[in-house]
mmCIF file of C-alpha atoms in Angstrom:
data_model
loop_
_atom_site.group_PDB
_atom_site.id
_atom_site.type_symbol
_atom_site.label_atom_id
_atom_site.label_comp_id
_atom_site.label_asym_id
_atom_site.label_seq_id
_atom_site.Cartn_x
_atom_site.Cartn_y
_atom_site.Cartn_z
ATOM 1 C CA MET V 1 0.000 0.000 0.000
ATOM 2 C CA GLU V 2 1.236 3.472 -0.798
ATOM 3 C CA LYS V 3 0.104 7.051 -0.421
ATOM 4 C CA VAL V 4 1.295 10.103 -2.345
ATOM 5 C CA THR V 5 1.213 12.841 0.264
ATOM 6 C CA TYR V 6 2.329 15.569 -2.133
ATOM 7 C CA PHE V 7 3.029 16.126 -5.820
ATOM 8 C CA GLY V 8 3.691 19.379 -7.639
ATOM 9 C CA GLU V 9 5.470 20.312 -10.870
ATOM 10 C CA THR V 10 6.442 23.164 -13.135
ATOM 11 C CA ASP V 11 8.851 23.745 -16.052
ATOM 12 C CA GLY V 12 11.225 20.792 -15.775
ATOM 13 C CA ILE V 13 10.922 20.413 -11.999
ATOM 14 C CA SER V 14 8.671 18.180 -9.926
ATOM 15 C CA LEU V 15 8.488 17.310 -6.248
ATOM 16 C CA GLU V 16 6.913 14.165 -4.858
ATOM 17 C CA GLN V 17 6.542 12.777 -1.368
ATOM 18 C CA MET V 18 5.326 9.214 -0.963
ATOM 19 C CA VAL V 19 4.798 6.915 1.992
ATOM 20 C CA ARG V 20 4.832 3.187 1.348
ATOM 21 C CA TYR V 21 3.578 0.745 3.937
ATOM 22 C CA GLY V 22 5.278 -2.639 4.008
ATOM 23 C CA LYS V 23 7.677 -4.250 1.576
ATOM 24 C CA PHE V 24 8.104 -2.569 -1.800
ATOM 25 C CA ASP V 25 10.406 -3.449 -4.698
ATOM 26 C CA MET V 26 10.551 -1.239 -7.772
ATOM 27 C CA ARG V 27 8.528 -2.970 -10.470
ATOM 28 C CA VAL V 28 10.173 -1.232 -13.423
ATOM 29 C CA LYS V 29 13.967 -1.049 -13.412
ATOM 30 C CA HIS V 30 14.762 1.996 -15.450
ATOM 31 C CA PHE V 31 16.722 5.045 -16.498
ATOM 32 C CA HIS V 32 15.360 8.430 -17.516
ATOM 33 C CA MET V 33 16.280 11.939 -18.558
ATOM 34 C CA GLN V 34 15.670 13.418 -15.114
ATOM 35 C CA TYR V 35 18.005 13.882 -12.207
ATOM 36 C CA GLU V 36 16.625 12.450 -8.982
ATOM 37 C CA ILE V 37 17.443 14.031 -5.642
ATOM 38 C CA PHE V 38 16.073 11.319 -3.369
ATOM 39 C CA TYR V 39 15.815 11.833 0.395
ATOM 40 C CA ILE V 40 14.741 9.154 2.874
ATOM 41 C CA VAL V 41 12.648 10.662 5.658
ATOM 42 C CA GLU V 42 11.968 7.338 7.379
ATOM 43 C CA GLY V 43 12.987 3.754 6.728
ATOM 44 C CA GLU V 44 15.784 2.232 4.674
ATOM 45 C CA ARG V 45 16.237 1.076 1.096
ATOM 46 C CA VAL V 46 18.551 -0.957 -1.103
ATOM 47 C CA PHE V 47 19.718 0.837 -4.247
ATOM 48 C CA PHE V 48 21.435 -0.806 -7.179
ATOM 49 C CA PHE V 49 23.250 1.341 -9.734
ATOM 50 C CA HIS V 50 26.492 1.239 -11.694
ATOM 51 C CA ASN V 51 26.680 -2.508 -11.080
ATOM 52 C CA ARG V 52 26.780 -2.187 -7.285
ATOM 53 C CA GLU V 53 24.380 -2.469 -4.349
ATOM 54 C CA TYR V 54 24.110 0.261 -1.695
ATOM 55 C CA ILE V 55 22.141 0.606 1.540
ATOM 56 C CA ALA V 56 20.500 3.946 2.381
ATOM 57 C CA HIS V 57 18.875 4.871 5.686
ATOM 58 C CA SER V 58 16.718 7.618 7.159
ATOM 59 C CA GLY V 59 18.466 10.968 6.689
ATOM 60 C CA ASP V 60 20.446 9.805 3.652
ATOM 61 C CA LEU V 61 20.553 11.617 0.321
ATOM 62 C CA ILE V 62 20.727 9.631 -2.913
ATOM 63 C CA LEU V 63 21.829 11.463 -6.072
ATOM 64 C CA ILE V 64 20.782 9.740 -9.289
ATOM 65 C CA PRO V 65 21.822 11.393 -12.571
ATOM 66 C CA SER V 66 19.938 11.152 -15.839
ATOM 67 C CA ASN V 67 20.448 7.980 -17.868
ATOM 68 C CA LEU V 68 21.773 6.002 -14.890
ATOM 69 C CA ILE V 69 20.295 2.504 -14.813
ATOM 70 C CA HIS V 70 18.950 2.000 -11.321
ATOM 71 C CA MET V 71 16.437 0.243 -9.125
ATOM 72 C CA THR V 72 15.460 0.270 -5.459
ATOM 73 C CA ARG V 73 13.952 -2.345 -3.189
ATOM 74 C CA SER V 74 13.298 -3.262 0.416
ATOM 75 C CA ILE V 75 16.001 -4.673 2.647
ATOM 76 C CA LYS V 76 15.945 -8.452 2.351
ATOM 77 C CA GLY V 77 13.909 -10.098 5.071
ATOM 78 C CA THR V 78 12.108 -6.921 6.162
ATOM 79 C CA THR V 79 8.553 -5.750 5.587
ATOM 80 C CA ASP V 80 9.040 -2.215 6.891
ATOM 81 C CA GLY V 81 7.795 0.658 4.789
ATOM 82 C CA HIS V 82 9.486 3.963 4.037
ATOM 83 C CA ASN V 83 8.781 7.649 3.582
ATOM 84 C CA ARG V 84 10.730 9.428 0.881
ATOM 85 C CA ILE V 85 10.815 12.731 -0.981
ATOM 86 C CA ILE V 86 12.152 13.052 -4.527
ATOM 87 C CA LEU V 87 13.008 16.242 -6.362
ATOM 88 C CA TYR V 88 13.106 15.556 -10.114
ATOM 89 C CA ILE V 89 14.995 17.982 -12.355
ATOM 90 C CA ASP V 90 14.976 17.501 -16.133
ATOM 91 C CA ARG V 91 18.384 17.346 -17.768
ATOM 92 C CA LYS V 92 17.553 20.345 -19.954
ATOM 93 C CA LYS V 93 16.630 22.305 -16.843
ATOM 94 C CA MET V 94 19.929 21.390 -15.185
ATOM 95 C CA GLU V 95 21.765 22.406 -18.348
ATOM 96 C CA SER V 96 19.981 25.768 -18.228
ATOM 97 C CA TYR V 97 21.362 26.280 -14.714
ATOM 98 C CA ASP V 98 24.835 25.617 -16.094
ATOM 99 C CA GLU V 99 24.269 28.243 -18.768
ATOM 100 C CA LEU V 100 23.374 30.774 -16.078
ATOM 101 C CA PHE V 101 26.280 29.821 -13.788
ATOM 102 C CA PRO V 102 28.857 27.917 -15.865
ATOM 103 C CA SER V 103 31.462 27.934 -13.089
ATOM 104 C CA LEU V 104 29.248 25.659 -10.965
ATOM 105 C CA LYS V 105 29.352 22.824 -13.547
ATOM 106 C CA LEU V 106 26.233 21.274 -12.007
ATOM 107 C CA VAL V 107 25.619 18.708 -14.742
ATOM 108 C CA ARG V 108 29.136 17.370 -14.431
ATOM 109 C CA LEU V 109 28.928 17.469 -10.640
ATOM 110 C CA LEU V 110 25.816 15.307 -10.485
ATOM 111 C CA ASP V 111 26.925 13.025 -13.305
ATOM 112 C CA ASP V 112 30.248 12.351 -11.578
ATOM 113 C CA HIS V 113 29.182 12.307 -7.931
ATOM 114 C CA TYR V 114 26.030 10.202 -7.906
ATOM 115 C CA GLY V 115 25.562 7.842 -4.997
ATOM 116 C CA VAL V 116 24.416 7.580 -1.400
ATOM 117 C CA TYR V 117 25.460 10.295 1.067
ATOM 118 C CA HIS V 118 24.988 10.292 4.834
ATOM 119 C CA LEU V 119 23.870 13.821 5.708
ATOM 120 C CA ASP V 120 24.697 15.432 9.023
ATOM 121 C CA ARG V 121 21.978 17.170 11.003
ATOM 122 C CA GLU V 122 22.627 20.554 9.398
ATOM 123 C CA GLN V 123 22.410 19.087 5.885
ATOM 124 C CA GLN V 124 19.194 17.256 6.751
ATOM 125 C CA ILE V 125 17.637 20.506 7.973
ATOM 126 C CA LEU V 126 18.744 22.297 4.799
ATOM 127 C CA ILE V 127 17.228 19.781 2.404
ATOM 128 C CA LEU V 128 13.962 19.566 4.335
ATOM 129 C CA ASP V 129 13.827 23.364 4.311
ATOM 130 C CA LEU V 130 14.338 23.303 0.532
ATOM 131 C CA PHE V 131 11.492 20.806 0.121
ATOM 132 C CA ARG V 132 9.195 22.963 2.284
ATOM 133 C CA LYS V 133 9.988 26.060 0.213
ATOM 134 C CA LEU V 134 9.393 24.220 -3.062
ATOM 135 C CA ARG V 135 6.135 22.725 -1.811
ATOM 136 C CA HIS V 136 4.909 26.145 -0.695
ATOM 137 C CA ALA V 137 5.840 27.740 -4.032
ATOM 138 C CA LEU V 138 4.335 24.938 -6.126
ATOM 139 C CA THR V 139 1.120 25.044 -4.106
ATOM 140 C CA ASP V 140 0.583 28.814 -3.914
ATOM 141 C CA ARG V 141 2.070 29.686 -7.339
ATOM 142 C CA GLY V 142 2.480 33.324 -6.441
ATOM 143 C CA HIS V 143 4.043 36.062 -8.541
ATOM 144 C CA ASP V 144 7.346 34.904 -10.093
ATOM 145 C CA TYR V 145 7.167 31.609 -8.186
ATOM 146 C CA ARG V 146 9.197 29.846 -10.897
ATOM 147 C CA THR V 147 12.070 32.279 -10.387
ATOM 148 C CA GLY V 148 11.863 31.698 -6.648
ATOM 149 C CA ILE V 149 12.020 27.934 -7.174
ATOM 150 C CA ASP V 150 15.085 28.247 -9.408
ATOM 151 C CA LEU V 151 16.847 30.468 -6.879
ATOM 152 C CA ASP V 152 16.072 28.113 -3.982
ATOM 153 C CA ILE V 153 17.323 25.069 -5.912
ATOM 154 C CA LEU V 154 20.468 26.840 -7.101
ATOM 155 C CA ALA V 155 21.289 28.043 -3.590
ATOM 156 C CA TRP V 156 20.913 24.508 -2.262
ATOM 157 C CA LEU V 157 22.946 22.973 -5.090
ATOM 158 C CA PHE V 158 25.682 25.533 -4.443
ATOM 159 C CA ARG V 159 25.905 24.391 -0.818
ATOM 160 C CA LEU V 160 25.577 20.740 -1.834
ATOM 161 C CA LYS V 161 28.571 21.041 -4.156
ATOM 162 C CA SER V 162 30.986 21.942 -1.385
ATOM 163 C CA TYR V 163 29.519 19.232 0.831
ATOM 164 C CA ILE V 164 29.774 16.296 -1.562
ATOM 165 C CA LEU V 165 33.251 17.260 -2.730
ATOM 166 C CA LEU V 166 34.397 16.902 0.870
ATOM 167 C CA GLN V 167 32.468 13.729 1.677
ATOM 168 C CA ASN V 168 32.939 10.112 0.692
ATOM 169 C CA GLN V 169 30.043 8.327 -0.932
ATOM 170 C CA GLU V 170 28.662 5.244 0.738
ATOM 171 C CA ILE V 171 30.714 2.218 -0.320
ATOM 172 C CA PRO V 172 29.019 -0.740 -2.063
ATOM 173 C CA HIS V 173 27.255 -3.093 0.323
ATOM 174 C CA ASP V 174 29.215 -6.226 1.323
ATOM 175 C CA GLN V 175 31.748 -5.697 -1.463
ATOM 176 C CA ASP V 176 34.146 -8.118 0.249
ATOM 177 C CA ASN V 177 31.501 -10.823 0.529
ATOM 178 C CA PRO V 178 32.370 -13.524 -2.082
ATOM 179 C CA LYS V 179 28.773 -13.737 -3.320
ATOM 180 C CA ASN V 180 28.383 -9.986 -3.736
ATOM 181 C CA ARG V 181 31.806 -9.681 -5.320
ATOM 182 C CA THR V 182 30.912 -12.369 -7.866
ATOM 183 C CA VAL V 183 27.605 -10.697 -8.726
ATOM 184 C CA TYR V 184 29.343 -7.341 -9.161
ATOM 185 C CA GLU V 185 31.821 -8.961 -11.549
ATOM 186 C CA ILE V 186 28.962 -10.525 -13.527
ATOM 187 C CA ALA V 187 27.179 -7.160 -13.693
ATOM 188 C CA ASP V 188 30.384 -5.480 -14.898
ATOM 189 C CA TYR V 189 30.768 -8.115 -17.599
ATOM 190 C CA LEU V 190 27.166 -7.843 -18.792
ATOM 191 C CA SER V 191 27.202 -4.054 -18.955
ATOM 192 C CA SER V 192 30.508 -3.876 -20.813
ATOM 193 C CA HIS V 193 29.513 -6.587 -23.334
ATOM 194 C CA CYS V 194 25.898 -5.603 -23.855
ATOM 195 C CA GLU V 195 26.252 -5.473 -27.669
ATOM 196 C CA ASN V 196 26.907 -9.197 -27.806
ATOM 197 C CA PRO V 197 24.187 -11.627 -26.736
ATOM 198 C CA ILE V 198 25.589 -13.693 -23.874
ATOM 199 C CA SER V 199 24.086 -17.071 -23.090
ATOM 200 C CA LEU V 200 23.700 -18.527 -19.625
ATOM 201 C CA ASP V 201 26.005 -21.323 -20.710
ATOM 202 C CA GLU V 202 28.739 -18.780 -21.489
ATOM 203 C CA LEU V 203 28.264 -16.984 -18.169
ATOM 204 C CA SER V 204 28.183 -20.246 -16.264
ATOM 205 C CA ALA V 205 31.457 -21.358 -17.819
ATOM 206 C CA ARG V 206 33.125 -17.973 -17.401
ATOM 207 C CA PHE V 207 32.292 -17.612 -13.700
ATOM 208 C CA PHE V 208 32.418 -21.315 -12.790
ATOM 209 C CA LEU V 209 28.852 -21.358 -11.450
ATOM 210 C CA SER V 210 25.861 -23.500 -12.235
ATOM 211 C CA LYS V 211 23.239 -21.710 -14.320
ATOM 212 C CA SER V 212 20.580 -21.982 -11.621
ATOM 213 C CA TYR V 213 22.836 -20.616 -8.862
ATOM 214 C CA LEU V 214 24.120 -17.836 -11.110
ATOM 215 C CA CYS V 215 20.557 -16.684 -11.875
ATOM 216 C CA GLN V 216 19.563 -16.979 -8.235
ATOM 217 C CA ILE V 217 22.329 -14.846 -6.738
ATOM 218 C CA PHE V 218 22.194 -12.258 -9.535
ATOM 219 C CA LYS V 219 18.476 -11.681 -8.971
ATOM 220 C CA GLU V 220 18.931 -11.688 -5.195
ATOM 221 C CA ILE V 221 21.628 -8.994 -5.170
ATOM 222 C CA THR V 222 20.676 -6.812 -8.142
ATOM 223 C CA GLY V 223 16.909 -7.174 -8.347
ATOM 224 C CA TYR V 224 17.265 -7.932 -12.071
ATOM 225 C CA THR V 225 17.227 -11.140 -14.051
ATOM 226 C CA ILE V 226 20.230 -11.735 -16.308
ATOM 227 C CA SER V 227 18.197 -10.973 -19.437
ATOM 228 C CA GLU V 228 16.685 -7.805 -17.908
ATOM 229 C CA TYR V 229 20.100 -6.462 -17.025
ATOM 230 C CA SER V 230 21.521 -7.183 -20.452
ATOM 231 C CA ASN V 231 18.489 -5.736 -22.226
ATOM 232 C CA ILE V 232 18.296 -2.507 -20.245
ATOM 233 C CA HIS V 233 21.964 -1.778 -21.035
ATOM 234 C CA ARG V 234 21.368 -2.522 -24.705
ATOM 235 C CA ILE V 235 18.342 -0.224 -24.781
ATOM 236 C CA ARG V 236 20.260 2.591 -23.125
ATOM 237 C CA ARG V 237 22.930 2.171 -25.796
ATOM 238 C CA ALA V 238 20.242 2.093 -28.504
ATOM 239 C CA LYS V 239 18.794 5.317 -27.124
ATOM 240 C CA ARG V 240 22.162 7.022 -27.562
ATOM 241 C CA TYR V 241 22.552 5.666 -31.103
ATOM 242 C CA LEU V 242 19.148 7.136 -31.945
ATOM 243 C CA GLU V 243 20.140 10.476 -30.429
ATOM 244 C CA GLU V 244 23.678 10.773 -31.751
ATOM 245 C CA THR V 245 23.847 8.924 -35.088
ATOM 246 C CA ASN V 246 21.731 8.501 -38.179
ATOM 247 C CA MET V 247 21.999 4.710 -38.114
ATOM 248 C CA SER V 248 18.769 3.054 -39.197
ATOM 249 C CA ILE V 249 16.617 1.145 -36.707
ATOM 250 C CA ALA V 250 17.677 -2.106 -38.384
ATOM 251 C CA GLU V 251 21.374 -1.175 -38.140
ATOM 252 C CA ILE V 252 21.028 -0.371 -34.451
ATOM 253 C CA ALA V 253 19.226 -3.632 -33.753
ATOM 254 C CA GLU V 254 21.986 -5.546 -35.536
ATOM 255 C CA ALA V 255 24.798 -3.585 -33.834
ATOM 256 C CA LEU V 256 23.352 -4.461 -30.431
ATOM 257 C CA GLY V 257 22.852 -8.140 -31.201
ATOM 258 C CA PHE V 258 19.056 -8.283 -31.190
ATOM 259 C CA GLU V 259 17.783 -11.377 -32.920
ATOM 260 C CA SER V 260 15.152 -9.467 -34.884
ATOM 261 C CA MET V 261 13.763 -5.993 -35.473
ATOM 262 C CA THR V 262 10.484 -7.051 -33.886
ATOM 263 C CA TYR V 263 12.183 -8.159 -30.682
ATOM 264 C CA PHE V 264 14.290 -4.984 -30.546
ATOM 265 C CA GLU V 265 11.221 -2.768 -30.967
ATOM 266 C CA ARG V 266 9.312 -4.707 -28.307
ATOM 267 C CA ILE V 267 12.113 -4.487 -25.726
ATOM 268 C CA PHE V 268 12.756 -0.812 -26.542
ATOM 269 C CA LYS V 269 9.097 -0.028 -25.897
ATOM 270 C CA VAL V 270 9.210 -1.827 -22.532
ATOM 271 C CA TYR V 271 11.802 0.632 -21.226
ATOM 272 C CA MET V 272 11.085 3.754 -23.278
ATOM 273 C CA THR V 273 7.257 3.393 -23.650
ATOM 274 C CA VAL V 274 7.498 4.295 -27.356
ATOM 275 C CA SER V 275 8.944 2.573 -30.405
ATOM 276 C CA PRO V 276 12.494 3.424 -31.596
ATOM 277 C CA LEU V 277 11.065 5.246 -34.601
ATOM 278 C CA LYS V 278 8.713 7.374 -32.489
ATOM 279 C CA TYR V 279 11.511 8.126 -30.060
ATOM 280 C CA ARG V 280 13.762 9.363 -32.874
ATOM 281 C CA LYS V 281 10.986 11.590 -34.187
ATOM 282 C CA THR V 282 10.753 13.327 -30.813
ATOM 283 C CA LEU V 283 14.415 14.265 -30.797
ATOM 284 C CA ASN V 284 15.586 17.769 -31.440
ATOM 285 C CA THR V 285 19.246 16.819 -31.459
ATOM 286 C CA VAL V 286 21.516 16.994 -34.482
ATOM 287 C CA THR V 287 22.421 13.649 -36.021
ATOM 288 C CA TYR V 288 25.886 12.875 -37.258
ATOM 289 C CA ASN V 289 27.373 10.355 -39.642
ATOM 290 C CA ASN V 290 26.712 6.642 -39.749
ATOM 291 C CA GLN V 291 29.638 5.805 -37.474
ATOM 292 C CA ILE V 292 29.349 4.439 -33.974
ATOM 293 C CA PRO V 293 30.674 7.265 -31.746
ATOM 294 C CA ALA V 294 34.176 6.541 -30.463
ATOM 295 C CA GLU V 295 33.108 7.077 -26.858
ATOM 296 C CA PHE V 296 30.828 4.031 -27.109
ATOM 297 C CA THR V 297 33.747 1.751 -27.826
ATOM 298 C CA GLU V 298 36.320 3.519 -25.672
ATOM 299 C CA HIS V 299 34.113 3.641 -22.575
ATOM 300 C CA PRO V 300 31.770 0.635 -22.738
ATOM 301 C CA MET V 301 30.450 1.276 -19.228
ATOM 302 C CA LEU V 302 28.955 4.644 -20.161
#
């Protein structure tokens, strides 16, 4: 059971507070074009992003940049609920802040410093004060409220920058545990080889695990099945091909190892809600030549 206690939005910004009662695991593992500034008011959550699992508790801040594959779920063995607030900022909105104050480099800051942060009492008060101001502005919508919202967010991000540059992110959960370490290695392998279909037989042989045990521990730690994790990385890569090249839909499907156009279009729609063709039509970006961008091959984890 869940209850949205507040939701408000305007011009690339939205604020949501939700209370969930009992166990809850994210049903759709995803990525999106928004930045998430996720604050846990009460409870605790498991987060999985960049091939690692993290634990976040009440008073923790979780920074999730756009296009980061992520999911969240309950702590194993617990049925406790949680209360969280999320500030969503569209990537274009964040880029507009950078245009206003280029020295802050906010897009780069959040892209490079995502993760779980344990806030001290002062930082907790500051973020809750920000949420209260945004809620008030989004509810009353007084004169120039959008400008007020931008100024409040920028002031908080300015203070956040100095804080996170001085703090260490939460380290991956149980990274020295042999089971977790193995799953992290499998996740690294799948994400860096997402263009090539990888069978369970291949994974089993590579990591010296039975197929059933491999599937079991991967799902237990990551929240994904093997095929889900491979597919979501392939779709994220497909999304970038559609945005940054003029490769045809068929060429993209082939480059990413999909067995057919039909299967590619079906899986793309699962994660993006629209077909590849419709997604390309919505883009306002400039396309380039028919080459795969060098950064895709030089940095396979991106």
